[in-house]
PDB file of C-alpha atoms and ligand atoms in Angstrom:
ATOM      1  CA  UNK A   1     -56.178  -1.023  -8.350  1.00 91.00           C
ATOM      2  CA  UNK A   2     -53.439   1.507  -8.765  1.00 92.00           C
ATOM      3  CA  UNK A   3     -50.249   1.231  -7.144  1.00 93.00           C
ATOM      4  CA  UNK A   4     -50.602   4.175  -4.773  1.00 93.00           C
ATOM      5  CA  UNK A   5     -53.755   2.538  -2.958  1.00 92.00           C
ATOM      6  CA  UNK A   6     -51.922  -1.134  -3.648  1.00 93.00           C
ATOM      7  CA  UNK A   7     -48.853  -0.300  -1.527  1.00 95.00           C
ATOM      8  CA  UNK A   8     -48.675   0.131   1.818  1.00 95.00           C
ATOM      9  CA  UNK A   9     -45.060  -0.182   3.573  1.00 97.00           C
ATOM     10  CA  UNK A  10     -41.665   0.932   1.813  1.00 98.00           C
ATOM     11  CA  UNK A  11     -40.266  -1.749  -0.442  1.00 96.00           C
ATOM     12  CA  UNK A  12     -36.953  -0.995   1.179  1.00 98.00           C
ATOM     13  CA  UNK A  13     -37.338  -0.047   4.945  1.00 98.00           C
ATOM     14  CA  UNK A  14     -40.781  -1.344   5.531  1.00 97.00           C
ATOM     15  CA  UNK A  15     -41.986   1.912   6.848  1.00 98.00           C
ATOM     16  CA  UNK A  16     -45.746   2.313   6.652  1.00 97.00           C
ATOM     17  CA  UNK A  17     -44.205   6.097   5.689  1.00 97.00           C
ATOM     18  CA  UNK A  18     -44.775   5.762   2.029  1.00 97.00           C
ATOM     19  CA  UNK A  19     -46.701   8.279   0.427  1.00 96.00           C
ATOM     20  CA  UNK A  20     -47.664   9.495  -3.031  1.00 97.00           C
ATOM     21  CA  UNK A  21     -45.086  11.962  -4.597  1.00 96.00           C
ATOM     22  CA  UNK A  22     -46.822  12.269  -8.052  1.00 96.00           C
ATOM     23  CA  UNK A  23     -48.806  10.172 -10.451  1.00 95.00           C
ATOM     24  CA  UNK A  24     -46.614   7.641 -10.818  1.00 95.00           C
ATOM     25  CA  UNK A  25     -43.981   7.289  -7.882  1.00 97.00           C
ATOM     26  CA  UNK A  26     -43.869   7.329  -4.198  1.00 97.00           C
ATOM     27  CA  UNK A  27     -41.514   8.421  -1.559  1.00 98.00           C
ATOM     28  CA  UNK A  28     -40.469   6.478   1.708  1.00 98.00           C
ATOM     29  CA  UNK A  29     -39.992   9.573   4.429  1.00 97.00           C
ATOM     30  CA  UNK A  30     -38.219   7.550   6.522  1.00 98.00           C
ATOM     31  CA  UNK A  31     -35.330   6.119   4.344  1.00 98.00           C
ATOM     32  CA  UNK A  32     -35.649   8.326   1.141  1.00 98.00           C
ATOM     33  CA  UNK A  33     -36.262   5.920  -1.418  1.00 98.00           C
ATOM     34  CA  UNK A  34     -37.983   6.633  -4.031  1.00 98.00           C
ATOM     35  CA  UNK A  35     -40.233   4.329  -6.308  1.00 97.00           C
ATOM     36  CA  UNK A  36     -41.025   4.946  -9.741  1.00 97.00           C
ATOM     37  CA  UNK A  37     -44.193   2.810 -11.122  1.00 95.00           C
ATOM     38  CA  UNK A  38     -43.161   3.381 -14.798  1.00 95.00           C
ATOM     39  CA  UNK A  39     -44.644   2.356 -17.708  1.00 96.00           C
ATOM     40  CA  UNK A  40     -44.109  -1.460 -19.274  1.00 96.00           C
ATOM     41  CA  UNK A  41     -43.230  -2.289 -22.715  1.00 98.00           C
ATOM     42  CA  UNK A  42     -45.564  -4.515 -24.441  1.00 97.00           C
ATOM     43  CA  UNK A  43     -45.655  -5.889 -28.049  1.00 98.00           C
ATOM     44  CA  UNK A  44     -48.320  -7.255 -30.613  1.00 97.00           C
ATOM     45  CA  UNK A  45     -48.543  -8.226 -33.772  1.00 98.00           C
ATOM     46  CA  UNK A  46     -50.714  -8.036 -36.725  1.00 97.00           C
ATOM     47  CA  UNK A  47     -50.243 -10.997 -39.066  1.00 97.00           C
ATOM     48  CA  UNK A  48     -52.361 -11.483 -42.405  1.00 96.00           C
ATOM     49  CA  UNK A  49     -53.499 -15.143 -44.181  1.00 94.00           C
ATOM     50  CA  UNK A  50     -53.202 -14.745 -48.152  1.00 93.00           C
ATOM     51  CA  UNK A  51     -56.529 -13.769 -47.929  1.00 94.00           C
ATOM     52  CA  UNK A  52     -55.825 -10.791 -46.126  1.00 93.00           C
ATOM     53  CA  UNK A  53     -58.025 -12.364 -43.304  1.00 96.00           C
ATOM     54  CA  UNK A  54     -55.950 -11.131 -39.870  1.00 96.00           C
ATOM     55  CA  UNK A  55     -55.184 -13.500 -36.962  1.00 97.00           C
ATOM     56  CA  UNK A  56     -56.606 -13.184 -33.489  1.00 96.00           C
ATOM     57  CA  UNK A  57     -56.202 -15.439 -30.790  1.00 94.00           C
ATOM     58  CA  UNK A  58     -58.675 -16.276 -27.841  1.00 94.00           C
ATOM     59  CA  UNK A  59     -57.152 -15.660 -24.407  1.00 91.00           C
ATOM     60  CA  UNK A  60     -56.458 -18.467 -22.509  1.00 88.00           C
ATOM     61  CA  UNK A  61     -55.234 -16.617 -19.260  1.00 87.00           C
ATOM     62  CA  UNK A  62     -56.902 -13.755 -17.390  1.00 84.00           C
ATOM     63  CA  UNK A  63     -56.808 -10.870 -17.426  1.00 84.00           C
ATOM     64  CA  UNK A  64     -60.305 -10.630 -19.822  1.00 86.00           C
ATOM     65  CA  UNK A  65     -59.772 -14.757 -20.160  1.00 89.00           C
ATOM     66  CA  UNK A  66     -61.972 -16.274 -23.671  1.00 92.00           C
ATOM     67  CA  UNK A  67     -62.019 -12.422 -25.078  1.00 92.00           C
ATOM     68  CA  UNK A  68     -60.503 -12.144 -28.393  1.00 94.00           C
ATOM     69  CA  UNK A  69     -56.626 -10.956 -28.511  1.00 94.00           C
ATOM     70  CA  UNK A  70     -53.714 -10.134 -30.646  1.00 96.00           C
ATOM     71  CA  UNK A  71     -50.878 -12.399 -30.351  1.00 96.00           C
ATOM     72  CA  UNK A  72     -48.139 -10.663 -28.385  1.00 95.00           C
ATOM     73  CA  UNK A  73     -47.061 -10.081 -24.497  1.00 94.00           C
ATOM     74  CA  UNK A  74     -44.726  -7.804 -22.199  1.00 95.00           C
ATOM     75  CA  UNK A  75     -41.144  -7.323 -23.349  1.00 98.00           C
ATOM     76  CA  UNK A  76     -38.226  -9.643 -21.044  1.00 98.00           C
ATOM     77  CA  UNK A  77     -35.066  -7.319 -19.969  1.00 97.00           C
ATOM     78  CA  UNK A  78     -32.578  -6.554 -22.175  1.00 97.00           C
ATOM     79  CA  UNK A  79     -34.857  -7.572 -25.166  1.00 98.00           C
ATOM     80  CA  UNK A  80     -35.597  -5.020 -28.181  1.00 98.00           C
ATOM     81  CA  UNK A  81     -39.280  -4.685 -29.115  1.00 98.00           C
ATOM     82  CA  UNK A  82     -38.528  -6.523 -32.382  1.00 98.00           C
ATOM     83  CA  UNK A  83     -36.986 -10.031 -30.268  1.00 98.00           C
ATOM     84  CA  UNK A  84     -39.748  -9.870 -27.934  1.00 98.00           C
ATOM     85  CA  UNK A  85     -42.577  -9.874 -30.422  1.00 98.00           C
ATOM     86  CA  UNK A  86     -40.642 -12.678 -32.608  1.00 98.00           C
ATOM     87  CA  UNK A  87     -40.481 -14.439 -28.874  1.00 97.00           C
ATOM     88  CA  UNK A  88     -44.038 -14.573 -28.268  1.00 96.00           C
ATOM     89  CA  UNK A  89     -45.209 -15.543 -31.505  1.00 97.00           C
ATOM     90  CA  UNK A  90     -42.610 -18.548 -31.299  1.00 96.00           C
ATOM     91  CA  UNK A  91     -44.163 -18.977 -27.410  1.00 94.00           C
ATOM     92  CA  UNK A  92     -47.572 -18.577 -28.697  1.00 94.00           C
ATOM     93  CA  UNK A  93     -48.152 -19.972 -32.233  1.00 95.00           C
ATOM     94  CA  UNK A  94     -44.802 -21.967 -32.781  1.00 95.00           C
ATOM     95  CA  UNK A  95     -44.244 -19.283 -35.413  1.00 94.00           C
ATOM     96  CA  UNK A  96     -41.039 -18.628 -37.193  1.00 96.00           C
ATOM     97  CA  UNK A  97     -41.380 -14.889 -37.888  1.00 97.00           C
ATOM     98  CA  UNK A  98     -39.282 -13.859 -41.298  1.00 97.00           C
ATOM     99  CA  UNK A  99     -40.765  -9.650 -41.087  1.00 97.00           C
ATOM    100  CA  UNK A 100     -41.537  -7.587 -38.773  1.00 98.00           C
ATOM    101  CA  UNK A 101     -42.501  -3.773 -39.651  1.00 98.00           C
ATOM    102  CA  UNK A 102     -43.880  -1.096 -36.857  1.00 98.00           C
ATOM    103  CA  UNK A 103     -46.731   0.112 -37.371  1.00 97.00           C
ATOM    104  CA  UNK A 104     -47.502   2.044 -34.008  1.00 96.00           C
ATOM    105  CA  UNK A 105     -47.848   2.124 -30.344  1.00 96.00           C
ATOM    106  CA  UNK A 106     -50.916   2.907 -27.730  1.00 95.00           C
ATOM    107  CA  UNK A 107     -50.821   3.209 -23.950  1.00 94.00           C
ATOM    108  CA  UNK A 108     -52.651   0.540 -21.529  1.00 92.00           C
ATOM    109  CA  UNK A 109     -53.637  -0.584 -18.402  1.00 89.00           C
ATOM    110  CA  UNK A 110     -53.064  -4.032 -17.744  1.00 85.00           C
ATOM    111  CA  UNK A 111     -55.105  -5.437 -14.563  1.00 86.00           C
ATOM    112  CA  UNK A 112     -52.630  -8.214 -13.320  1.00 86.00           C
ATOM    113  CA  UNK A 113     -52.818  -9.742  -9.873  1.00 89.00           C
ATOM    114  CA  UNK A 114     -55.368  -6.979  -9.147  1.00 90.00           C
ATOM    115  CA  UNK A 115     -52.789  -4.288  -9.588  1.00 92.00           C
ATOM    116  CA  UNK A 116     -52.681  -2.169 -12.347  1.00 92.00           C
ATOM    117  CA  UNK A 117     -50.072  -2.017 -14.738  1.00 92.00           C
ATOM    118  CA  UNK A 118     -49.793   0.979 -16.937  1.00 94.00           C
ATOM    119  CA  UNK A 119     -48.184  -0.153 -20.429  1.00 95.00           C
ATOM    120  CA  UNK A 120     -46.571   0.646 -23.459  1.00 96.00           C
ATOM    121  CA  UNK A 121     -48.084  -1.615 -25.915  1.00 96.00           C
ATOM    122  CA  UNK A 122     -46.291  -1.625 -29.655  1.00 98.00           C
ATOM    123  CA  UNK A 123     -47.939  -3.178 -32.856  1.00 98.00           C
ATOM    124  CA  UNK A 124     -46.300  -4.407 -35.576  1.00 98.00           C
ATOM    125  CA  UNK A 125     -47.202  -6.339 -38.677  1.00 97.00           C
ATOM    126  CA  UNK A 126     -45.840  -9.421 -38.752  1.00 98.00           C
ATOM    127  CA  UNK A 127     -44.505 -12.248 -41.865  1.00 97.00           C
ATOM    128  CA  UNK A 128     -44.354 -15.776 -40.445  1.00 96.00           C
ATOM    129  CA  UNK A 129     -42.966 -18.848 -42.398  1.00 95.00           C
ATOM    130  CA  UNK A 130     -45.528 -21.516 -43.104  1.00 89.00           C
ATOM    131  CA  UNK A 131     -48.709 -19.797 -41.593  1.00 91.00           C
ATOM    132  CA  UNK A 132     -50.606 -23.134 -41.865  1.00 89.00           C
ATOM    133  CA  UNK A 133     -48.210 -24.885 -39.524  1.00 89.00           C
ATOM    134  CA  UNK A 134     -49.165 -22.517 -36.891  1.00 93.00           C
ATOM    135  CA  UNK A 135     -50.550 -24.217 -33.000  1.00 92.00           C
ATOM    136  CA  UNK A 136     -51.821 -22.269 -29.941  1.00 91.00           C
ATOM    137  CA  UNK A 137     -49.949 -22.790 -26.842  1.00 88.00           C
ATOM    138  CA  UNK A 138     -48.910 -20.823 -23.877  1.00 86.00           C
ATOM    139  CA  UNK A 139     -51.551 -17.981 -23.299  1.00 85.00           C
ATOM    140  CA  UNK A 140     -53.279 -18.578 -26.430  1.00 89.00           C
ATOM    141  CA  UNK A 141     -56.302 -20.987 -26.283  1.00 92.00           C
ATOM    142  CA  UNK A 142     -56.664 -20.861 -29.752  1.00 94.00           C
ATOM    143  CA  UNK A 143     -56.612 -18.755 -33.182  1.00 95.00           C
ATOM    144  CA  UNK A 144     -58.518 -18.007 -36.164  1.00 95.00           C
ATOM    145  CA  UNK A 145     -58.344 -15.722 -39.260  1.00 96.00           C
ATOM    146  CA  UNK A 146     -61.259 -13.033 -39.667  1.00 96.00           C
ATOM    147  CA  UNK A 147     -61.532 -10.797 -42.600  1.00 96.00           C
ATOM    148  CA  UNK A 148     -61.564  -7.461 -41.902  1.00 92.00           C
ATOM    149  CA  UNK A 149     -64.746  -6.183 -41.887  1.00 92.00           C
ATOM    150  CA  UNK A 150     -65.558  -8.684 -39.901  1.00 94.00           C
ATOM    151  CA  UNK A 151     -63.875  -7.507 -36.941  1.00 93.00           C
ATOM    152  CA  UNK A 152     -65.614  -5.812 -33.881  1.00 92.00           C
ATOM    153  CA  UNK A 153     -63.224  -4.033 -31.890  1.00 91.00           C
ATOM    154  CA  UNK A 154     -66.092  -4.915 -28.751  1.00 93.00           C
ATOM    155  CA  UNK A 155     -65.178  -8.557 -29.112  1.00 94.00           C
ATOM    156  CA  UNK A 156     -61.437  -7.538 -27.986  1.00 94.00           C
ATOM    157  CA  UNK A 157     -60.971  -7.543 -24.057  1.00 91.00           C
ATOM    158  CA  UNK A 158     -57.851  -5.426 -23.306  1.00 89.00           C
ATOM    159  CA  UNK A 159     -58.664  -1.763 -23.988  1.00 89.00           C
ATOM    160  CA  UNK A 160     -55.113  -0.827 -26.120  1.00 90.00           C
ATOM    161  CA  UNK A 161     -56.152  -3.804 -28.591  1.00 93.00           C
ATOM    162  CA  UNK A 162     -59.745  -2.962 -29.468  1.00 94.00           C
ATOM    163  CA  UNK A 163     -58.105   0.845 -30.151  1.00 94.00           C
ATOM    164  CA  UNK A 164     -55.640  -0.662 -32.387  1.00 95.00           C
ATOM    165  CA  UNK A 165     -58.271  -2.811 -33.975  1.00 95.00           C
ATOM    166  CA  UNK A 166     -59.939   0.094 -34.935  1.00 94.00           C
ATOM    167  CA  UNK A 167     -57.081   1.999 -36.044  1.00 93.00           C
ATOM    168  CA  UNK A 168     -55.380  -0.918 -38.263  1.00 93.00           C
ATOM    169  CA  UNK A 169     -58.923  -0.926 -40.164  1.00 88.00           C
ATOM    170  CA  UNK A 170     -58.913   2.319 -40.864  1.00 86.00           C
ATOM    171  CA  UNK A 171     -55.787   2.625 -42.528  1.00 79.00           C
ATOM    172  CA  UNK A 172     -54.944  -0.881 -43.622  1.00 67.00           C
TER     173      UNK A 172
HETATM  174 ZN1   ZN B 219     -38.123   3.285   3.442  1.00 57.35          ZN
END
């Protein structure tokens, strides 16, 4: 659901006078505070076997839970995109990234807690150390290596990720 139908009082006063002031931030009338529901950063990484077969994961967690994924997650404060996508793929694969090269971003909704999140989500192709020492854990379930044209961008449950599927195929 989007945040304008989600919330109901003022975060600060409590006022039920809390009302939509544009597309993405609300107004308390009462106390005049204003609320911005801004965009979150998000990261995700392509990574490649010798083969040039690419990694995807199986989501352990909802949202989309058992669709196929890109390793990655949201980016912690004070973190650059870079640390945060080296984070997760530590968090998620125990992997010790060595490169990490942008390749480009695409915008998202994330349905969390039945809210809606709008994101930032950033892709990057990633160089890890010893790819066959790699072990799901956290929010992966598990991971494979597909070539390709194997890949069906349908298979992919978060909307940003089947767009970059496509696009990485493209032009990879
Ligand atoms: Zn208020």
């Amino acid at each position: 659901m989007d945040f304008k139908q989600f919330y109901h009082y003022c975060p600060h006063c409590g006022s039920t006078a809390f009302a939509v002031s544009s597309i993405k931030s609300m107004k308390c009338t009462d106390c005049g505070f204003s609320y911005y529901h801004n965009a979150s950063a998000a990261v995700a990484a392509f990574i490649t076997d010798k083969a040039g077969r690419i990694l995807v994961c199986v989501r352990a967690k909802d949202p989309v839970q058992g669709t196929l994924d890109l390793p990655g997650g949201f980016v912690d404060y004070d973190e650059t995109a870079e640390e945060a996508i080296k984070r997760e793929l530590h968090e998620e694969l125990q992997a010790e990234v060595t490169e990490v090269e942008y390749l480009f971003s695409l915008p998202n909704n994330y349905l969390y807690s039945g809210l809606s999140i709008a994101t930032l989500d950033i892709f990057f192709k990633c160089k890890v150390k010893n790819i066959d020492l790699l072990q799901a854990a956290d929010d992966v379930r598990s991971f494979s290596f597909i070539p390709m044209e194997q890949l069906n961008p349908i298979d992919f449950g978060l909307n940003s990720i089947q767009k970059a599927i496509q696009k990485y195929t493209k032009t990879a």
